[in-house]
Coordinates of C-alpha atoms in Angstrom, one line a residue:
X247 CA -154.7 -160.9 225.5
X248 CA -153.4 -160.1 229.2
X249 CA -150.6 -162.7 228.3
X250 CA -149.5 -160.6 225.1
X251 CA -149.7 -157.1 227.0
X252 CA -147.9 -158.9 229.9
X253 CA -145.0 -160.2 227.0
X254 CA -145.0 -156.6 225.7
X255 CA -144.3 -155.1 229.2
X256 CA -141.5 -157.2 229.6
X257 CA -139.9 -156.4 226.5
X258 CA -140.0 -152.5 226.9
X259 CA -138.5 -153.0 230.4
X260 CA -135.7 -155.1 229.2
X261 CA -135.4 -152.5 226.0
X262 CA -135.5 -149.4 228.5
X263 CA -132.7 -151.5 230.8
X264 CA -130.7 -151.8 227.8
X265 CA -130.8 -148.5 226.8
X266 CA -129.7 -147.6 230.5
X267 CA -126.7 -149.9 230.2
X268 CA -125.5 -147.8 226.8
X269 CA -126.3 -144.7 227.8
X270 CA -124.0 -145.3 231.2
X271 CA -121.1 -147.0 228.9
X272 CA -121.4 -143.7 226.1
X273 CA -121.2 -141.4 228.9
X274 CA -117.8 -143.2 230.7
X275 CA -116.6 -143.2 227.0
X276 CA -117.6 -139.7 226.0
X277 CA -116.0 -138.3 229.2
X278 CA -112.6 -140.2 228.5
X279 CA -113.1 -138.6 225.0
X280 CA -113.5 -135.4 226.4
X281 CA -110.3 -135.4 228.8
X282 CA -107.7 -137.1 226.3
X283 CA -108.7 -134.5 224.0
X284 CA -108.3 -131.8 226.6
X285 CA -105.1 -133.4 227.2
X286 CA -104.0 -133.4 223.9
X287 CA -104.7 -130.2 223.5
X288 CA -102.7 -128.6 226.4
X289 CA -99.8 -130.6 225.4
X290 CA -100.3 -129.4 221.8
X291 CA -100.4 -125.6 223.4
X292 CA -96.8 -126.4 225.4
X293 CA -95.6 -128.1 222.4
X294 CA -95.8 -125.1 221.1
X295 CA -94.6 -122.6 222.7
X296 CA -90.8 -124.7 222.1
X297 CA -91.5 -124.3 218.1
X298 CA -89.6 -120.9 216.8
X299 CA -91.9 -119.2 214.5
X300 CA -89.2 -118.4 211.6
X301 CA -85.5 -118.3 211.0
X302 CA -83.1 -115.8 212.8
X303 CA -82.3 -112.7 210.7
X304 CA -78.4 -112.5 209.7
X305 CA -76.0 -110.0 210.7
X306 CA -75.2 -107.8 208.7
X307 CA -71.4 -107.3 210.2
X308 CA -70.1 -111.1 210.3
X309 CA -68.2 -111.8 213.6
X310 CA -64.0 -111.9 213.6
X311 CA -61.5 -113.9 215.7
X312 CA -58.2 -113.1 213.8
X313 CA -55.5 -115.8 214.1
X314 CA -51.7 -114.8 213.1
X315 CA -51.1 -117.2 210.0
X316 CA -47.5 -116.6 210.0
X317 CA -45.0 -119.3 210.8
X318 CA -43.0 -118.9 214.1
X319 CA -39.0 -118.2 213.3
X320 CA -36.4 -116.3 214.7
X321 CA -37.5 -113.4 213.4
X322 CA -39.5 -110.3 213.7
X323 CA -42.6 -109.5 211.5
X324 CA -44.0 -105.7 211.1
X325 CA -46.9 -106.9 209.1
X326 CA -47.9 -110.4 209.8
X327 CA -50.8 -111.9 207.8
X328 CA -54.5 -113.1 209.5
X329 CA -57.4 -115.3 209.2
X330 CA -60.7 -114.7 210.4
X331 CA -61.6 -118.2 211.9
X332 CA -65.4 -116.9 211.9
X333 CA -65.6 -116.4 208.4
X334 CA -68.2 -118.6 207.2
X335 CA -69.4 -119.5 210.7
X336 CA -73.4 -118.8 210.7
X337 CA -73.6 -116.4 213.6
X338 CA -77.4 -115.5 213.7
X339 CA -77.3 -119.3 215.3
X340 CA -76.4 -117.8 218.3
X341 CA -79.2 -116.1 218.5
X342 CA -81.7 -116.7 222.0
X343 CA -85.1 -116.3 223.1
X344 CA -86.6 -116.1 219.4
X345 CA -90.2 -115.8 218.9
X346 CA -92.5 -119.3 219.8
X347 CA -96.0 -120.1 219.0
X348 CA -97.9 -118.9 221.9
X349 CA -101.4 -120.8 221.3
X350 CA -102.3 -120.3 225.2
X351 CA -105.4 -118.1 224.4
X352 CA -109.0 -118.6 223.9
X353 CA -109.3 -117.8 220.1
X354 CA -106.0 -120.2 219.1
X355 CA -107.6 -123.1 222.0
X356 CA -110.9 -122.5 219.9
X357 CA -109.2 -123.0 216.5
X358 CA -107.6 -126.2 217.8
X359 CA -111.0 -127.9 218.5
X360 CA -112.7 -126.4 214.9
X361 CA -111.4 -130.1 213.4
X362 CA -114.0 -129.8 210.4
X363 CA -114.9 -127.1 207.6
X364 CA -117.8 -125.3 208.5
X365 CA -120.4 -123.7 205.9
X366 CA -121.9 -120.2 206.0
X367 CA -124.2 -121.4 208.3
X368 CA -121.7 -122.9 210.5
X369 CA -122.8 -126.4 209.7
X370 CA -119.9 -128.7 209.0
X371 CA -119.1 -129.7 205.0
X372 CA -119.6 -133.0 204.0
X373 CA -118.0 -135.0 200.9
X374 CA -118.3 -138.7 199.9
X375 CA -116.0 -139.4 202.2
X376 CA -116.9 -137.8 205.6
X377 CA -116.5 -134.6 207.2
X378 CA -113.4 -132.6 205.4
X379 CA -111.1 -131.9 208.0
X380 CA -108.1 -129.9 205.3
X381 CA -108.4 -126.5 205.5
X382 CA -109.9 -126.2 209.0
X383 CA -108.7 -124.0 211.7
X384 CA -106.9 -126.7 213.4
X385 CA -105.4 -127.6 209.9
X386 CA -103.8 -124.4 209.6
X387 CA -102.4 -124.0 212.9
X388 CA -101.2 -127.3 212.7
X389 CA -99.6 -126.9 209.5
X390 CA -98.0 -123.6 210.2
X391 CA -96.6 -125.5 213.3
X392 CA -95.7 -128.3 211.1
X393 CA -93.3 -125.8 208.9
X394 CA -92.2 -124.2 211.7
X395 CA -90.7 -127.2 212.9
X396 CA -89.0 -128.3 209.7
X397 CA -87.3 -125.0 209.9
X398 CA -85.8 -125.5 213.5
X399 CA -84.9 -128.7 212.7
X400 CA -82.6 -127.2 209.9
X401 CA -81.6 -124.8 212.1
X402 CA -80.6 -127.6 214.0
X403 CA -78.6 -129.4 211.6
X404 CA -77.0 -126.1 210.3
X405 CA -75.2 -126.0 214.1
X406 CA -74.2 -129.2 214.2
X407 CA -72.0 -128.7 211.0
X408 CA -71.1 -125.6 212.3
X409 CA -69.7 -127.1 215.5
X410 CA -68.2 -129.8 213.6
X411 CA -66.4 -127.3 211.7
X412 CA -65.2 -125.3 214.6
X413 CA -63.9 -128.3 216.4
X414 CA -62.0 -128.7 213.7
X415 CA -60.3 -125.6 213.5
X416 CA -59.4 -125.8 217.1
X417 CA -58.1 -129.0 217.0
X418 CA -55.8 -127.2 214.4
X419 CA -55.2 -124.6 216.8
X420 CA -54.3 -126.5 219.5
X421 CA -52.2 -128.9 217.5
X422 CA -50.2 -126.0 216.1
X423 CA -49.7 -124.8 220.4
X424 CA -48.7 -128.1 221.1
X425 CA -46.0 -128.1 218.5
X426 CA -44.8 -124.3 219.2
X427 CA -44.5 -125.6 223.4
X428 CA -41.5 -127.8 222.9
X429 CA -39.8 -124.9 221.4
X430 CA -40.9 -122.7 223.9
X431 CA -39.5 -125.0 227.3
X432 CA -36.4 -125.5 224.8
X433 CA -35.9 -122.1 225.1
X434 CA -36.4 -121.2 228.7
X435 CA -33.5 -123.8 229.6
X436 CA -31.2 -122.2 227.2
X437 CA -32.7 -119.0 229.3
X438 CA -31.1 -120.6 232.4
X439 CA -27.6 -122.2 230.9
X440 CA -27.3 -118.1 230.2
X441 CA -28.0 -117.0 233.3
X442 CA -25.9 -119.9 235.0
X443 CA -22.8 -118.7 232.6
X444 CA -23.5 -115.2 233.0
X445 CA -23.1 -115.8 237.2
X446 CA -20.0 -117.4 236.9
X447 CA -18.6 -115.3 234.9
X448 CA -19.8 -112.1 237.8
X449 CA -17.7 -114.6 240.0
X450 CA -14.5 -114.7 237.8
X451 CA -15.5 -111.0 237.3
X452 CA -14.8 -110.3 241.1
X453 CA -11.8 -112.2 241.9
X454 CA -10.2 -110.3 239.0
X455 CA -11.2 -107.2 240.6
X456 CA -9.9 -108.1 243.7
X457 CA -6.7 -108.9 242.5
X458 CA -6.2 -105.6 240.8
X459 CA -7.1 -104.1 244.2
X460 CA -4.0 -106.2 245.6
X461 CA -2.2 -104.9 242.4
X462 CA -2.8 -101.3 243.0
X463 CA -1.8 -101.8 246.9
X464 CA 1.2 -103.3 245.5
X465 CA 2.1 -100.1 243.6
X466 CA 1.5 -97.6 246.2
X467 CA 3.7 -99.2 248.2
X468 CA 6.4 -99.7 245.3
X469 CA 5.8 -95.7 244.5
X470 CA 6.2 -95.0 248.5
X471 CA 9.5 -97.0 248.3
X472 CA 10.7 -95.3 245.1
X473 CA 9.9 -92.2 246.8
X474 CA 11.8 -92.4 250.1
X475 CA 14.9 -93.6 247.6
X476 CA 15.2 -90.5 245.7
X477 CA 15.0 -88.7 249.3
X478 CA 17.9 -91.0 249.9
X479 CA 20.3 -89.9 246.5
X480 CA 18.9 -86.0 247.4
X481 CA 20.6 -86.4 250.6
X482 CA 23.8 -88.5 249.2
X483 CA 25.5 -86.4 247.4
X484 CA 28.7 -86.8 248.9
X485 CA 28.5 -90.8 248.6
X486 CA 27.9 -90.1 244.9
X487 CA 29.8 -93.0 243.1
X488 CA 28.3 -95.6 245.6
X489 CA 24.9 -93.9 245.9
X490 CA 24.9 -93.8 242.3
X491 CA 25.6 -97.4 241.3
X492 CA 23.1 -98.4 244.6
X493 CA 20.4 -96.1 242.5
X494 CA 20.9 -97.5 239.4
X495 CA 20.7 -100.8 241.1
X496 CA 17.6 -100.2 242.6
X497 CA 16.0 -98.0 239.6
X498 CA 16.9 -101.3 237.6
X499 CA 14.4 -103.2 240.0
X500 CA 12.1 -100.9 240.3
X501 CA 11.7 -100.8 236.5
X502 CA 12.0 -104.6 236.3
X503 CA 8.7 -104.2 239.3
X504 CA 7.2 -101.8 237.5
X505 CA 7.0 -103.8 234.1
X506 CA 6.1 -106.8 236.3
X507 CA 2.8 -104.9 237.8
X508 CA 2.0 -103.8 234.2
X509 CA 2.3 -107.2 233.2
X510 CA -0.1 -108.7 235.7
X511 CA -2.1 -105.3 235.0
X512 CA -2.4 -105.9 231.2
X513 CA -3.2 -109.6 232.0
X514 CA -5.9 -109.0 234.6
X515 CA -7.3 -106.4 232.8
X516 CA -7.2 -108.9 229.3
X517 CA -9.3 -111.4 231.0
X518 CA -12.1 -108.9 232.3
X519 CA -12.4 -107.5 228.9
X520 CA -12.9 -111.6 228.3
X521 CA -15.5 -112.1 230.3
X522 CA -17.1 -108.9 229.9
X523 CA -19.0 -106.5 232.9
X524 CA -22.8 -107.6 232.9
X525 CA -25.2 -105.0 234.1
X526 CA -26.7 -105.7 237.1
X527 CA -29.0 -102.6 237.5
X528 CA -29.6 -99.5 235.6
X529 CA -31.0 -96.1 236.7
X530 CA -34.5 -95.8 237.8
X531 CA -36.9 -93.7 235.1
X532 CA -38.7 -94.2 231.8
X533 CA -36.5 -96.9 229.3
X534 CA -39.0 -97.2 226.1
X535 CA -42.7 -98.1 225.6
X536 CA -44.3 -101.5 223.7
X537 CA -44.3 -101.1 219.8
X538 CA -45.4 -105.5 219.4
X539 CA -47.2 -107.3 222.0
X540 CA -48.6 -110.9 222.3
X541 CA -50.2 -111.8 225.5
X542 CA -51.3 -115.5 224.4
X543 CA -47.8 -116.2 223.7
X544 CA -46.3 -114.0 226.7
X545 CA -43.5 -111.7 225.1
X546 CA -43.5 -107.9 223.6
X547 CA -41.1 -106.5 221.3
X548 CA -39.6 -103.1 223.6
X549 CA -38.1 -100.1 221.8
X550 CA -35.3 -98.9 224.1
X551 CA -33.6 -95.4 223.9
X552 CA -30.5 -94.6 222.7
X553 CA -29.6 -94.1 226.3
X554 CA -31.1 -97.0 228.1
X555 CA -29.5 -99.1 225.7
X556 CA -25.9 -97.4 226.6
X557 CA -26.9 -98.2 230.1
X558 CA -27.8 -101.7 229.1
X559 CA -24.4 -102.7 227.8
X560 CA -21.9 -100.2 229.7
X561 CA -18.9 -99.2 228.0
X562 CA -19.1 -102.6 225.7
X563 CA -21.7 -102.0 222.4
X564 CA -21.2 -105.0 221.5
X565 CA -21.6 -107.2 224.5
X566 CA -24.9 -109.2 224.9
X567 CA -27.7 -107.5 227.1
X568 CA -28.2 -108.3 230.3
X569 CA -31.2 -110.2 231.6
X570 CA -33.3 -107.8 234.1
X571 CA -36.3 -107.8 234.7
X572 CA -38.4 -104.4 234.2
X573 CA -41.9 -103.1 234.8
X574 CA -44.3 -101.5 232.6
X575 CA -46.7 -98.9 233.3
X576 CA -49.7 -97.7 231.3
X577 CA -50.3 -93.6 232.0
X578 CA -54.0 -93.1 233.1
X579 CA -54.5 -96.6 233.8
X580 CA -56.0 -97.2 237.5
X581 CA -55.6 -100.3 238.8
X582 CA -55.1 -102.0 241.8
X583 CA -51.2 -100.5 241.8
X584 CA -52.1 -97.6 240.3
X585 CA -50.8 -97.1 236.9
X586 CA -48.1 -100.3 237.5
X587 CA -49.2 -102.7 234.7
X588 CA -46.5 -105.8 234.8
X589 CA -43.2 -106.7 234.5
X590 CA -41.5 -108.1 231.8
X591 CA -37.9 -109.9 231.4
X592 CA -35.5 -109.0 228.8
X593 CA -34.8 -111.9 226.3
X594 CA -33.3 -111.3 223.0
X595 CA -32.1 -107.9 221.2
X596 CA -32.5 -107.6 217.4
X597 CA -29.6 -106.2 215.7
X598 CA -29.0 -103.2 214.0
X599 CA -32.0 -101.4 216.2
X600 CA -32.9 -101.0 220.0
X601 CA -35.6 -103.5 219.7
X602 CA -35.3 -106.2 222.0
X603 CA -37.8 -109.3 222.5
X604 CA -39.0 -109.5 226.4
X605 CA -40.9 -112.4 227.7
X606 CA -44.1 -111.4 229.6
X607 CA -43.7 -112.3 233.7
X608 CA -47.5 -113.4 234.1
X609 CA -47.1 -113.9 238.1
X610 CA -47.1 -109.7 238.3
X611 CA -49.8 -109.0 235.2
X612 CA -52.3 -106.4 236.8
X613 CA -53.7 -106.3 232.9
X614 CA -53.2 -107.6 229.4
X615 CA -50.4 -105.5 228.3
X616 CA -50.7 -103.1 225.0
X617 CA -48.9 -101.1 222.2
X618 CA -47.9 -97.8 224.0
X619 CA -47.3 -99.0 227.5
X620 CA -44.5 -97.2 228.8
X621 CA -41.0 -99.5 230.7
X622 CA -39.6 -97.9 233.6
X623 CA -36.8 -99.1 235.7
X624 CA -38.0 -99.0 239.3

């Protein structure tokens, strides 16, 4: 009998020692349990708070960049046709600093842990199949987040074809720049052939006028001579017959000198009309104010007065302008030169009207110049 109780004894202890060794293992497990759900949970709450809870409302206004759609040609448009290049672009993707989840307090944290559906008596429900889990409180917020983040990742998508579709239209833009620069540096030599021609012909200009200075001298001192002859036949009256044939003489060269000087006059004066009297400078004061402007492209379109334009071309109407260089002022405009805005250069007239196309001079811009701003001569 003490044999048997002995046996028993031994079998409780080594029962009771293996009911120690599980109870330590389930309590290591249940703590790991307990932190990787803690864990999960927190990264679940900063998951979160990156989820946007619904779509950005639309503008009603849709944004505008207007591009000129008009060809480039040698010729001036009043009323040139745009495109908005933001038509169809889906602005309210712009949008920042929309509304995320925010699960970061102790009723949403309590609502993540509530995995099953719980009775009226707060008892979990049970089915054939375990504890029911859809419907719970985590169910719902996980599901709400769940939508949420099918929306963004529309939203998503959305600006990627929006960005692919705005690359493409600045690839068109810049294409269509790249094309129009060509033209542009074609023109700015042709710019500097004119100006080369237009300062050899201010050299040919003043050697003409320095031989019509020698001309004049020449005919004072002809019109000195003449003089001091007929002084001469006043006091040779009694040497008529000689004096007379000596006067006729001489009044026969001094017409043949006479018709020589007009000669060289008419000549000199034939090849200045030729070349034409470029404007150097015109009188300081207002000239005309900017009716066109394009500051990507650098020009304006000036409308001269009457009288600036008569002090542009002289006493010629129909020889070319000159190329000056102007400034342009806007009234009320302070700035770091007061009112000074930039200068622009003159390029090209249009006929008919005292419109002329001026390139923009960016080195002097003080601001982007507008319809209204008033050219002075300084």
């Amino acid at each position: 009998m003490n044999k048997a109780l002995h046996a028993l004894v031994y079998v409780f202890l080594l029962l009771a020692g293996v009911a120690l060794f599980f109870e330590i293992q389930l309590n290591a497990k249940r703590s790991l349990l307990t932190d990787r759900n803690r864990l999960q949970e927190d990264y679940i709450v900063r998951i979160a708070k990156t989820i946007e809870k619904s779509d950005p409302t639309k503008d009603e206004a849709p944004l505008e960049i207007k591009k000129d759609s008009d060809s480039v040609e040698a010729k001036l448009v009043d009323a040139p046709n745009f495109e908005n290049l933001l038509e169809e672009y889906p602005a309210e993707l712009e949008k920042t600093n929309l509304e995320t989840y925010n699960w970061d307090n102790i009723n949403d944290r309590t609502g993540l842990r509530n995995v099953y559906v719980l009775d009226a008596e707060g008892k979990p429900v049970i089915d054939g199949t375990g504890f029911l889990s859809r419907g719970s409180d985590e169910d719902k917020l996980l599901s709400s987040l769940f939508e949420s983040c099918k929306l963004q990742q529309s939203r998503l998508n959305s600006t990627r074809s929006a960005l692919t579709d705005m690359r493409g239209k600045l690839e068109a833009i810049v294409n269509e720049l790249n094309k129009l620069k060509p033209e542009a540096r074609q023109d700015k030599v042709t710019i500097v052939e004119r100006d080369e021609k237009i300062a050899k012909l201010e050299e040919e200009k003043k050697e003409l006028e320095n031989q019509i200075v020698k001309l004049k001298a020449q005919i004072d001192e002809l019109n000195s001579e003449i003089t001091s002859l007929k002084d001469e036949v006043a006091t040779a009256k009694d040497e008529a017959e000689a004096a007379k044939e000596e006067v006729a003489k001489r009044d026969k060269l001094i017409e043949q000198l006479k018709k020589l000087l007009q000669d060289a006059i008419q000549t000199a004066g034939n090849k200045s009309q030729g070349a034409g009297t470029a404007v150097s400078s015109i009188p300081a004061g207002d000239k005309g104010k900017i009716i066109r402007v394009d500051n990507e492209n650098m020009f304006a379109v000036i409308e001269f007065t009457d009288e600036a334009i008569k002090q542009l071309k002289g006493n010629e109407p129909s020889r070319p302008l000159p190329i000056l260089e102007l400034s342009v002022k806007r009234p009320g405009f302070s700035g770091e030169a007061g009112e000074f805005v930039g200068r622009i250069k003159i390029r090209q007239e249009v006929a008919g009207k005292n419109y002329v196309i001026c390139d923009i001079l960016g080195a002097w811009e003080q601001d982007k110049m507008k319809i209204g701003d008033v050219v002075f001569a300084d």
